[in-house]
Coordinates of N, CA and C and ligand atoms in Angstrom, one line a residue:
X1 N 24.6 10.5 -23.4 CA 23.9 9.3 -23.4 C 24.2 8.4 -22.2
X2 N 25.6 8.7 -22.0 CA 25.7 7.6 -20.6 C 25.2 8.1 -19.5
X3 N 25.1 10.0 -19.0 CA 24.2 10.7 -18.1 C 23.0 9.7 -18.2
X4 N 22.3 9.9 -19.5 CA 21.0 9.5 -19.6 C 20.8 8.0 -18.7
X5 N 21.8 6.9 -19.2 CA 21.6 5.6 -19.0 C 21.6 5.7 -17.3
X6 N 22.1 7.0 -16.5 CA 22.7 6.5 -15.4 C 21.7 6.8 -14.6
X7 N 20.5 8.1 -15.4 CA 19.8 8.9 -14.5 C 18.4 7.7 -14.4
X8 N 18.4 7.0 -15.4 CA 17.4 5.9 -15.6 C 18.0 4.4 -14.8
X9 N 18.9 4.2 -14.3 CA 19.7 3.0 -13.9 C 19.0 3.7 -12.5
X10 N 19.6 5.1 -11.8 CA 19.1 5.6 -11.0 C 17.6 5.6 -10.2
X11 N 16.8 6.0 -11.5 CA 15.7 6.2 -11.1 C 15.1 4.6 -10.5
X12 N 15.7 3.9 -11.6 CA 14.7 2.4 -10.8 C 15.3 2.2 -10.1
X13 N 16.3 2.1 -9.5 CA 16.9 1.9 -8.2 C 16.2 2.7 -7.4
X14 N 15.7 3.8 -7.6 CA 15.5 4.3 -6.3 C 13.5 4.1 -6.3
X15 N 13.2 3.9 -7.6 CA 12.2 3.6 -7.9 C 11.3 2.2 -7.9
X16 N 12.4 1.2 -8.5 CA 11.7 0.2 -8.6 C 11.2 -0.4 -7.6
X17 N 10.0 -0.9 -7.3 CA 9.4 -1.9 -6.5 C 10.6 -2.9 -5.7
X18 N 11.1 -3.6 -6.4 CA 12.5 -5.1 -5.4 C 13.6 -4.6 -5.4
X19 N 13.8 -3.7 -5.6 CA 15.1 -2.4 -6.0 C 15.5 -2.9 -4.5
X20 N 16.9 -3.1 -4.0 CA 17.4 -3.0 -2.3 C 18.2 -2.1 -3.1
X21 N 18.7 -1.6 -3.9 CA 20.4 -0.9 -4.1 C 20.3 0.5 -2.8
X22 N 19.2 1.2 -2.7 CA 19.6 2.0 -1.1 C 18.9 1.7 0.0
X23 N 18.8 0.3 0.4 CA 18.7 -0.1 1.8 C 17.3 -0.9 1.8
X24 N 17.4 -1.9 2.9 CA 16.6 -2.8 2.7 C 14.6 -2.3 2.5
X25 N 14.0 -3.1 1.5 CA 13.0 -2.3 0.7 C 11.9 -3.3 0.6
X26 N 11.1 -4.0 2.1 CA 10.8 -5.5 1.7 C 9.7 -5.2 0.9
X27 N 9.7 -6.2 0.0 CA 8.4 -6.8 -1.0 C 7.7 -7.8 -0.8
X28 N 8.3 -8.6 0.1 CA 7.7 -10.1 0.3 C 8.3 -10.7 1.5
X29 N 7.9 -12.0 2.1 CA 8.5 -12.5 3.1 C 9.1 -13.9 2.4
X30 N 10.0 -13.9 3.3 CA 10.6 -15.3 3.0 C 10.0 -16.6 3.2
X31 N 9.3 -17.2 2.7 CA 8.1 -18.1 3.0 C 8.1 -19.4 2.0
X32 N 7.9 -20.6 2.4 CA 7.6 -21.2 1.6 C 6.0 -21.5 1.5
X33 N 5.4 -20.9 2.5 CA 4.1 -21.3 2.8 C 3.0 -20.4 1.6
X34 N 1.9 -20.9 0.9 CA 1.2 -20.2 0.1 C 0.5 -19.3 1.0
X35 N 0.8 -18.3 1.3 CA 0.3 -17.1 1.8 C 0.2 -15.8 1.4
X36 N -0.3 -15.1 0.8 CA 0.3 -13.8 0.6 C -1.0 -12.4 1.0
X37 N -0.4 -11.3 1.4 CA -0.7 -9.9 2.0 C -1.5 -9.0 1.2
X38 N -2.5 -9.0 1.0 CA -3.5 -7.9 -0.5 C -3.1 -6.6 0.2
X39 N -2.9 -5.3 -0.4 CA -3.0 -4.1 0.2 C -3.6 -3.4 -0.8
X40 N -4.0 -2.6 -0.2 CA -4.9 -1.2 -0.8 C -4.3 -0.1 -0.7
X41 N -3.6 0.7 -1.8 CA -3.2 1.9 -1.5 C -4.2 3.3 -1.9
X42 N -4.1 4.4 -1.5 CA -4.8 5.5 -1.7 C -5.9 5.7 -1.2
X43 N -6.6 5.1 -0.2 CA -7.8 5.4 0.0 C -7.7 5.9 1.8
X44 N -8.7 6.3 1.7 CA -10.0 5.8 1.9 C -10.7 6.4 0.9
X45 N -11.5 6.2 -0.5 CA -12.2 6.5 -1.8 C -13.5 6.2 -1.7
X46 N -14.8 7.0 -1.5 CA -15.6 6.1 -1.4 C -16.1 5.9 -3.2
X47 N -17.4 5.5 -3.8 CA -17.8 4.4 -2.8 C -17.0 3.1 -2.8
X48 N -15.6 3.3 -3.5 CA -15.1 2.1 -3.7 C -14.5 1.3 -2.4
X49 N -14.1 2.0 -1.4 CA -13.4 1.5 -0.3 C -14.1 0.6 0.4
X50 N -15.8 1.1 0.7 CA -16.8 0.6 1.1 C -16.9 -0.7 0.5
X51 N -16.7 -0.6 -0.9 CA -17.5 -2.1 -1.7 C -16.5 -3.2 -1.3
X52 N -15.0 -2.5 -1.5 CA -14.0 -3.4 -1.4 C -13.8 -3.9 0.0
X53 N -14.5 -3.2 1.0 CA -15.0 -4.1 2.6 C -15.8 -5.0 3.0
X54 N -16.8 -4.7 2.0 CA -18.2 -5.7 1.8 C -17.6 -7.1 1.5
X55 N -16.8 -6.7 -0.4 CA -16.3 -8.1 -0.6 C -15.4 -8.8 0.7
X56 N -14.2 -7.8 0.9 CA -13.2 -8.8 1.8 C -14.2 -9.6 2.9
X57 N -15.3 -9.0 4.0 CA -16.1 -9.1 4.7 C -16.6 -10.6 4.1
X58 N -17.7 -10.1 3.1 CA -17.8 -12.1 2.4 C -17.0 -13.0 2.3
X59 N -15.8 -12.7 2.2 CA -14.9 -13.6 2.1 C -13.9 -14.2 3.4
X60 N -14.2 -12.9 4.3 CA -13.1 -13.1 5.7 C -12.1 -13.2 4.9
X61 N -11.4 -12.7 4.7 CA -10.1 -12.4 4.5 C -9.5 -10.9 4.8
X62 N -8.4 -10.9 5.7 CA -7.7 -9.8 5.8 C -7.0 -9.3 5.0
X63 N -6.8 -7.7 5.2 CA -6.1 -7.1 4.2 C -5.4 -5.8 4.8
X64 N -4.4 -4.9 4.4 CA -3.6 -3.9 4.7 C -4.1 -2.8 4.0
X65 N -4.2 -1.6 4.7 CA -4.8 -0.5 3.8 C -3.7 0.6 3.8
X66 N -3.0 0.9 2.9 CA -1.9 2.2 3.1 C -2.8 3.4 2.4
X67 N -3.4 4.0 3.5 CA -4.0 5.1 3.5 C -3.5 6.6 3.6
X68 N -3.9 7.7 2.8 CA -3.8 8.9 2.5 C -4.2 9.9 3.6
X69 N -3.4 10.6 4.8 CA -4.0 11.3 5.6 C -5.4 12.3 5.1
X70 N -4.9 12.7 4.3 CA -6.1 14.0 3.6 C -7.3 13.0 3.3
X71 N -7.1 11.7 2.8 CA -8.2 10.8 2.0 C -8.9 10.6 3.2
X72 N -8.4 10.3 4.6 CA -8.8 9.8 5.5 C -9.3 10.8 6.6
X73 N -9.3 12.2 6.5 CA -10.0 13.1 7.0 C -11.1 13.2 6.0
X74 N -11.6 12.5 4.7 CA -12.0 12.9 3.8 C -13.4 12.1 4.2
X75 N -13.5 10.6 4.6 CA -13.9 9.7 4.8 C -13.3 9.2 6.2
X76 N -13.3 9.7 7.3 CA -13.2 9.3 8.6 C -13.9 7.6 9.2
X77 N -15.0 7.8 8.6 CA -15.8 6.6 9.3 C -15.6 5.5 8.2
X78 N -15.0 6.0 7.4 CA -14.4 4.3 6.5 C -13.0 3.8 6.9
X79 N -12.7 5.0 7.3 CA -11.1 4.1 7.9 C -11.5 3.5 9.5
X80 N -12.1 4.3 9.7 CA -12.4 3.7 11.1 C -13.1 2.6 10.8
X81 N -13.9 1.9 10.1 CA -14.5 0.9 9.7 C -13.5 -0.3 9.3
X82 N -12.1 0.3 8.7 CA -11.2 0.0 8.0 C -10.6 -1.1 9.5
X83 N -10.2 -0.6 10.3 CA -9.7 -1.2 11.6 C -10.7 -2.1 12.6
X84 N -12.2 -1.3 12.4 CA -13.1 -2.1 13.5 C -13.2 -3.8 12.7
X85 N -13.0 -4.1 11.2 CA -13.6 -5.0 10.8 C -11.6 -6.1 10.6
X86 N -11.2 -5.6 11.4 CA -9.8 -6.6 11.6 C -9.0 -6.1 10.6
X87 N -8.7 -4.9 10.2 CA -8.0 -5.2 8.7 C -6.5 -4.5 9.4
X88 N -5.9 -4.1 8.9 CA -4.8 -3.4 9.4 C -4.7 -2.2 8.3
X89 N -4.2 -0.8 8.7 CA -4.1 0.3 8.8 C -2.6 0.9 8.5
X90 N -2.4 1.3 7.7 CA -1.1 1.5 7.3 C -0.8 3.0 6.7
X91 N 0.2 3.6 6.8 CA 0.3 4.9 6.1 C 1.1 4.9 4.9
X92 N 0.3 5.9 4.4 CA 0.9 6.0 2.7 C 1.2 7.9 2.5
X93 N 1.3 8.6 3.5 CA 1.6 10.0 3.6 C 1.0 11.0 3.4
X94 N 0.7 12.1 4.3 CA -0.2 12.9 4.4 C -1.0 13.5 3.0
X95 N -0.1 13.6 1.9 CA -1.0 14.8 1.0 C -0.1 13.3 -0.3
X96 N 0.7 12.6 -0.1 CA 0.8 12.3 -1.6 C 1.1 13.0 -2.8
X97 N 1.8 14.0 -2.2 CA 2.9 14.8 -3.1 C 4.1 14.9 -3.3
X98 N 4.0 14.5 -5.0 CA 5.7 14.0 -5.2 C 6.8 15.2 -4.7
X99 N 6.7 16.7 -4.8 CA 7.3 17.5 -4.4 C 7.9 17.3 -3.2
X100 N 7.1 16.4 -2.5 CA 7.6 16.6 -1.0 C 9.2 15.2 -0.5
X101 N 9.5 14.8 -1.9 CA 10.5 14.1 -1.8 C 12.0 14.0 -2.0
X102 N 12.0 15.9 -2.4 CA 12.9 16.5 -2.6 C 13.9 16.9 -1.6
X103 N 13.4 16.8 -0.4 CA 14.1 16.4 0.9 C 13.9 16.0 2.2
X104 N 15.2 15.6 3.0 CA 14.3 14.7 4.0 C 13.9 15.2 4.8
X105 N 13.8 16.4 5.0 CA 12.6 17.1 6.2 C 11.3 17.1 5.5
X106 N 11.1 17.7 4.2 CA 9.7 17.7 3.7 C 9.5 16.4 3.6
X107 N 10.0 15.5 3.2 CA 9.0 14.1 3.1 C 9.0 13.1 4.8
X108 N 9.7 13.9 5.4 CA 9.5 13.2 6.7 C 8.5 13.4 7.2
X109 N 7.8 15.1 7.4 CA 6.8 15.6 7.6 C 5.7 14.9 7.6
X110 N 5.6 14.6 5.9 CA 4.8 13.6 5.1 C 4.2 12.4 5.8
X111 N 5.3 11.6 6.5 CA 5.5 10.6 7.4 C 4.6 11.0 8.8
X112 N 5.5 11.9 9.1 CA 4.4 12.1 10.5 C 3.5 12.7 10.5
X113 N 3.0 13.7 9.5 CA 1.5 13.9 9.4 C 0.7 13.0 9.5
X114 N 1.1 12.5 8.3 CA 0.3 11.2 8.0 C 0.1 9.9 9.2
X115 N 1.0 9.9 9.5 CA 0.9 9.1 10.9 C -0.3 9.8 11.9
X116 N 0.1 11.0 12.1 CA -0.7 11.7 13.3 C -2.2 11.4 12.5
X117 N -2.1 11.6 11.8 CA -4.0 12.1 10.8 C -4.6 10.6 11.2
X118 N -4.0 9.6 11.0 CA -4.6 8.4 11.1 C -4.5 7.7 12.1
X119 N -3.9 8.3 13.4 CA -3.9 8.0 14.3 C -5.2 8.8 15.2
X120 N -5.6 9.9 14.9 CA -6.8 10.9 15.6 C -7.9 10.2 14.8
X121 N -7.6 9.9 13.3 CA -9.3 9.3 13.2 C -9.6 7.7 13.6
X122 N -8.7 7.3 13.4 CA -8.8 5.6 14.0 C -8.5 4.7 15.2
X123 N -7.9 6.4 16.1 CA -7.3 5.4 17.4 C -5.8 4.6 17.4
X124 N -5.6 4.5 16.2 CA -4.7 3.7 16.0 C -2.9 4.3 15.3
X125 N -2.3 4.4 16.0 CA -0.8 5.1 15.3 C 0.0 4.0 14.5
X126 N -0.2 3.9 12.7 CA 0.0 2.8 12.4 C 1.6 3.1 11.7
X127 N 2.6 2.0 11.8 CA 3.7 1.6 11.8 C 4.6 1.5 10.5
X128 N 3.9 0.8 10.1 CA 4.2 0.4 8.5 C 3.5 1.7 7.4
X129 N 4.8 2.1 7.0 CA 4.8 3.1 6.0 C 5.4 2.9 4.5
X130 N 4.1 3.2 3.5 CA 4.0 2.7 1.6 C 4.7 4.3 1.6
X131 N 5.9 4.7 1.1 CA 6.1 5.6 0.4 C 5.4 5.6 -1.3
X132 N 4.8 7.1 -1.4 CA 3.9 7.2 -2.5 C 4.9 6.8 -3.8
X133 N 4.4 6.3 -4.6 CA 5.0 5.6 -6.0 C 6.4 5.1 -5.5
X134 N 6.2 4.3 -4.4 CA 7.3 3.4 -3.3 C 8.9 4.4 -4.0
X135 N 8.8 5.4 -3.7 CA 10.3 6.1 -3.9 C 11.1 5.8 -2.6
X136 N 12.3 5.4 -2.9 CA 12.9 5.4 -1.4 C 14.3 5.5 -2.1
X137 N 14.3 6.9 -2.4 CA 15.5 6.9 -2.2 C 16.7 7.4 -0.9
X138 N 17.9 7.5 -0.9 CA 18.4 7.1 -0.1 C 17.8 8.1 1.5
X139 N 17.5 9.2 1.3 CA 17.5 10.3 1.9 C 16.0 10.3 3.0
X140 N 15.2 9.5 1.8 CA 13.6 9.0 1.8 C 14.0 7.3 2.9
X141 N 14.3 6.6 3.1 CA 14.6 5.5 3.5 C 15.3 5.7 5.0
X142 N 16.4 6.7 4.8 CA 16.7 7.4 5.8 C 15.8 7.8 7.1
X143 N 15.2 8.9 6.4 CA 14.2 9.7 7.1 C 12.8 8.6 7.6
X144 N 12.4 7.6 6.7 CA 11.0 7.2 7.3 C 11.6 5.9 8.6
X145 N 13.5 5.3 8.2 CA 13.5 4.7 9.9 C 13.7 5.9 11.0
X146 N 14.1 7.0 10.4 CA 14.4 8.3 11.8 C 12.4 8.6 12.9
X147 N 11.8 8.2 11.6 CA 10.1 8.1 12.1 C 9.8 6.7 13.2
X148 N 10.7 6.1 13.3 CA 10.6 4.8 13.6 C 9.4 3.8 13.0
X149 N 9.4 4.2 11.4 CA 8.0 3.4 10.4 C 9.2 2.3 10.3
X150 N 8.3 1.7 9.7 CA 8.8 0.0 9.1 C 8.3 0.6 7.3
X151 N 9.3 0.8 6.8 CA 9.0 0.9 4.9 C 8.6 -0.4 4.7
X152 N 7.0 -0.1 3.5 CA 6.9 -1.7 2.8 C 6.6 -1.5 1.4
X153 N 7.1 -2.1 0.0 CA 6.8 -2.4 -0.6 C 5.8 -3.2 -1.2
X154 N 6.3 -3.9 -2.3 CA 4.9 -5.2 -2.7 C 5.2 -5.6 -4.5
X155 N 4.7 -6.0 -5.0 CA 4.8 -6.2 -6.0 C 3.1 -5.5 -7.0
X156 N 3.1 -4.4 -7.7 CA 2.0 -4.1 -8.1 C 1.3 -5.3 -9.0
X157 N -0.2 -5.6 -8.6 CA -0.7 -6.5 -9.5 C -1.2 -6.7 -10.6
X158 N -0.9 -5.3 -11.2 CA -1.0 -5.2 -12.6 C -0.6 -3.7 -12.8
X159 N 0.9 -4.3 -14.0 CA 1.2 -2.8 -14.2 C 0.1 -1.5 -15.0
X160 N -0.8 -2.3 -15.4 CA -1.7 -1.2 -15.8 C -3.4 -0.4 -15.6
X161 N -3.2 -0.9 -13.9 CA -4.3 -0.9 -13.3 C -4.7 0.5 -12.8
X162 N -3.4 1.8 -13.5 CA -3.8 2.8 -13.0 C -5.0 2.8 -14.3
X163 N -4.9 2.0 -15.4 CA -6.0 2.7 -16.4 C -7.2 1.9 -16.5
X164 N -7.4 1.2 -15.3 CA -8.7 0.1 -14.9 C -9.4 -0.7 -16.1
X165 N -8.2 -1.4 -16.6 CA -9.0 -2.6 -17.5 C -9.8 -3.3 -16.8
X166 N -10.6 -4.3 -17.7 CA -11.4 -4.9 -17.2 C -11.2 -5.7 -15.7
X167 N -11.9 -6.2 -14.9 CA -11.8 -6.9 -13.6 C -10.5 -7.7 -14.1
X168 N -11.2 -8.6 -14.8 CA -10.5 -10.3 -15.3 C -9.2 -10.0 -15.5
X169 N -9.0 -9.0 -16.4 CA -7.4 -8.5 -16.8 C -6.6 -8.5 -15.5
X170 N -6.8 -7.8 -14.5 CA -6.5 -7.5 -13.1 C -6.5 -9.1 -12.6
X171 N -7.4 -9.7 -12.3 CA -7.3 -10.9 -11.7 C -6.3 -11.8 -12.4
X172 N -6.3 -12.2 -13.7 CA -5.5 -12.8 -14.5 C -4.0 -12.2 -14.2
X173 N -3.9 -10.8 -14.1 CA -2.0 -10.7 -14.0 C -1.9 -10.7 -12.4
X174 N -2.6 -10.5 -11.6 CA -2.3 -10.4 -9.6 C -2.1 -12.2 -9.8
X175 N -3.0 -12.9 -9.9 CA -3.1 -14.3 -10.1 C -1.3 -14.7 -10.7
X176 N -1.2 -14.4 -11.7 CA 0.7 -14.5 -12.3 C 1.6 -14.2 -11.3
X177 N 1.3 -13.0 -11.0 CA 2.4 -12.4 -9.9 C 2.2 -13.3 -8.7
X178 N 1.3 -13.6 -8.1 CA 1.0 -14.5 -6.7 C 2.5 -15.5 -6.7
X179 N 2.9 -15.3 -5.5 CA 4.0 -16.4 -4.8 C 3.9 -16.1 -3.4
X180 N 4.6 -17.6 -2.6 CA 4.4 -17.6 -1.6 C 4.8 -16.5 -1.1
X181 N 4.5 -15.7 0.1 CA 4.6 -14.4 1.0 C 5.0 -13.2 0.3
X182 N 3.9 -13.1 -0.8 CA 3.6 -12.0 -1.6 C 3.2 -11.4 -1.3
X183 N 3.4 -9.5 -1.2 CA 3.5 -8.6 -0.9 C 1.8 -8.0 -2.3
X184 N 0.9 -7.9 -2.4 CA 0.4 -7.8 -3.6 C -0.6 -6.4 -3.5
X185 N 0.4 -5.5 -4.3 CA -0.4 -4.0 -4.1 C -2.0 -3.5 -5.0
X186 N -2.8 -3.2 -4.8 CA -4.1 -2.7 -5.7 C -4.2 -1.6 -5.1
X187 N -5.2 -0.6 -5.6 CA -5.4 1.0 -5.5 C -6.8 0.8 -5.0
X188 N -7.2 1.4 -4.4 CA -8.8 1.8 -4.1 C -9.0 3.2 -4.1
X189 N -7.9 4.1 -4.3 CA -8.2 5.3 -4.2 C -6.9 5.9 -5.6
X190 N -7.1 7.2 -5.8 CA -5.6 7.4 -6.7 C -5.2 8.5 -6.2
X191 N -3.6 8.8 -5.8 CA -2.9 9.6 -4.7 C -3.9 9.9 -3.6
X192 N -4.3 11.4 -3.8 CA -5.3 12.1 -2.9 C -6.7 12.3 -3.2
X193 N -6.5 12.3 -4.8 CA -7.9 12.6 -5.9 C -9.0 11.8 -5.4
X194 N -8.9 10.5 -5.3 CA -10.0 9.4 -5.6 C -9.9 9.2 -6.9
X195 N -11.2 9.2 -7.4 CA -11.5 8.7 -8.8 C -11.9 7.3 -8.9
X196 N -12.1 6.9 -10.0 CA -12.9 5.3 -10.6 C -12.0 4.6 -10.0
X197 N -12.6 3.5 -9.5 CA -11.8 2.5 -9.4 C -12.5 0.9 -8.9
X198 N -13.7 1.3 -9.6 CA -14.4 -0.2 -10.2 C -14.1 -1.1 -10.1
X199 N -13.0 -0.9 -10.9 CA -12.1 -2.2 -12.1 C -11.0 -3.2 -10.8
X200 N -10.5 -2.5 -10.2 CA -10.0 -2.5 -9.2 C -10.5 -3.4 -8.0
X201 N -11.5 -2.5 -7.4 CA -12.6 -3.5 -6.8 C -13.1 -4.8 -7.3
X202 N -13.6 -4.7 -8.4 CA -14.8 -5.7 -8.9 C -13.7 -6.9 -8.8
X203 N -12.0 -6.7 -9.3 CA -11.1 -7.9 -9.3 C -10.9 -8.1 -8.1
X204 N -11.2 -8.1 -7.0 CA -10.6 -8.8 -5.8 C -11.5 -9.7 -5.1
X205 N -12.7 -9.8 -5.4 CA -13.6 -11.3 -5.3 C -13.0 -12.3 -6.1
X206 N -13.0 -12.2 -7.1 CA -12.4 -12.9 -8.2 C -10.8 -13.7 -7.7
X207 N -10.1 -12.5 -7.6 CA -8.6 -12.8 -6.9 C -8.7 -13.9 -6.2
X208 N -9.5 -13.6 -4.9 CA -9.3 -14.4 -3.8 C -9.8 -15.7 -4.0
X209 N -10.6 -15.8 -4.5 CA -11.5 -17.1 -5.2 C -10.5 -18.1 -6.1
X210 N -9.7 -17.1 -7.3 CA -8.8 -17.8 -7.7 C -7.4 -18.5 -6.5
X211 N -6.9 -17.5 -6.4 CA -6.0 -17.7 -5.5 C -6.2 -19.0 -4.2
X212 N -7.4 -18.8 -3.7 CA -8.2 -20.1 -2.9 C -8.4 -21.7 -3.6
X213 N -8.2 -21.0 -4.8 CA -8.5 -22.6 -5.9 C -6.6 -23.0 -5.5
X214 N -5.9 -22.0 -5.7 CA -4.2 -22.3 -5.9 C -3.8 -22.7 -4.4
X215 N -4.8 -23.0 -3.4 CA -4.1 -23.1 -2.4 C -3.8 -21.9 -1.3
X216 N -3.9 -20.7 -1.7 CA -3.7 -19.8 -1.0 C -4.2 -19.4 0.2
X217 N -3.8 -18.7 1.1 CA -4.5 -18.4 2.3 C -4.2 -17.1 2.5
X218 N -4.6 -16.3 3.2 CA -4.0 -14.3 3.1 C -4.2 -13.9 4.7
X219 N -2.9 -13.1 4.9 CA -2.8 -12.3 6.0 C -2.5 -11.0 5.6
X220 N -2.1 -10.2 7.2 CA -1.9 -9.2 6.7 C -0.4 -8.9 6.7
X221 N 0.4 -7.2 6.3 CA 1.5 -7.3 6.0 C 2.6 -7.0 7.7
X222 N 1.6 -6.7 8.5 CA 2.8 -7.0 9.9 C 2.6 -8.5 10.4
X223 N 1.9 -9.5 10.0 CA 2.0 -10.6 10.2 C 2.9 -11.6 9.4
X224 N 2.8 -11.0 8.6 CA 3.3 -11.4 7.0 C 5.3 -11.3 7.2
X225 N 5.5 -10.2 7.8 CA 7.1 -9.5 7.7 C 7.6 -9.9 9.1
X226 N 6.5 -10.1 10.3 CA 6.9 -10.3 11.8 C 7.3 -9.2 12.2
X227 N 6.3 -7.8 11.9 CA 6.4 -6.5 12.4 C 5.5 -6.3 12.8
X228 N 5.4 -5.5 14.0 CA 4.5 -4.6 14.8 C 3.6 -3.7 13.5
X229 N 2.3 -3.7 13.7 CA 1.2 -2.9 13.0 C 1.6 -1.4 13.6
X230 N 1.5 -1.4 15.1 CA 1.1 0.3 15.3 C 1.9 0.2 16.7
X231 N 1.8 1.6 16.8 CA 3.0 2.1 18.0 C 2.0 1.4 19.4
X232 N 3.0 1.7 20.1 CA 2.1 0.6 21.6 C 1.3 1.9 21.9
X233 N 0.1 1.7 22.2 CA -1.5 2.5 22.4 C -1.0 3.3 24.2
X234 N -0.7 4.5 24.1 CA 0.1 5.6 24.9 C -1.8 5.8 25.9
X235 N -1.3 5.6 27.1 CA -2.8 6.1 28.2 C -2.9 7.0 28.8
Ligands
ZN1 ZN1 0.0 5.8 -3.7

């Protein structure tokens, strides 16, 4: 029983989202200013990625996209769209396979794949790296500063958005979670698959509209932490 208590004490530490126990793990900035960072993980998905550029686009509001190398050879001209329309570009790891966390050469790989993939379709070699289901354990945290990435977390804006309740549900708990230099994670894609994700989208008009009523304003997450987006552009 106490193995048990320790391997689960373990796991969220190495798991949880605000978890520091192996090495600094930002979720948020230190801010008193109502600001906070929307990101998009898993995509580029169509048609949802698309829709969810349209909205941000009506709204002008920037956003971070922690993208899937494979998703983004998948859909080239959306990530590329992803950058032309100001957003920032972020890596979330070549294939999004948990297997590949089992050591730090395979999940480094992961790292620089992923880097490379999204640097040949967008021009852009981006900086800031979402480990997939933010695992960072010690070996994982290790390895992504040996890449010279910037690890980022966030706070997910609804623990149950992998099963796409209604929009409003989504808007209603991201809205709770909101504080100043909030880190605030949503899916547009899921790992490498894609799949639905409607529900997801349809809440981020909504979001920003609420959140605009609370005062809020939104950047992105290297403006947000005072990190560099992408490696300096090599000629
Ligand atoms: Zn992911």
């Amino acid at each position: 029983m106490a193995l048990v208590s320790a391997g689960v004490a373990l796991a969220r530490a190495g798991l949880g989202p605000t978890s520091q126990v192996f090495g600094r793990f930002p979720y948020r900035a230190e801010t008193t200013e109502p600001t906070v960072a929307l990101t998009f993980d898993d995509g580029p998905n169509e048609p949802w990625t698309s829709q969810l550029l349209d909205t941000l686009a009506d709204r002008d509001v920037p956003a971070t996209f922690f993208q899937v190398g494979r998703c983004a050879r998948r859909y080239p001209d959306v990530t590329r769209r992803v950058v032309a329309e100001g957003h920032v570009l972020g890596n979330h790891s070549e294939s999004h396979a948990f297997t590949r966390y089992a050591t730090d050469p395979a999940q480094r790989r992961e790292v620089e794949q992923g880097r490379a993939t999204l640097h040949e379709v967008s021009g852009r070699e981006p900086l800031l790296y979402r480990p997939p289901w933010l695992c960072h354990w010690p070996w994982v945290l290790r390895g992504i500063s040996r890449t010279g990435s910037q690890v980022v977390s966030g706070t997910f804006a609804h623990p149950l958005e992998l099963l796409q309740p209604r929009p409003e549900v989504l808007v209603a708990g991201a809205v709770r979670r909101a504080r100043p230099g909030a880190v605030l994670i949503l899916h547009d894609g899921r790992e490498a698959r894609g799949g639905y994700r409607g529900s997801s989208v349809g809440a981020v008009g909504g979001l920003i509209d609420r959140l605009r009523d609370r005062g809020y304003s939104f950047t992105t997450v290297d403006r947000l932490l005072g990190v560099p987006a992408y490696a300096p552009a090599t000629t």
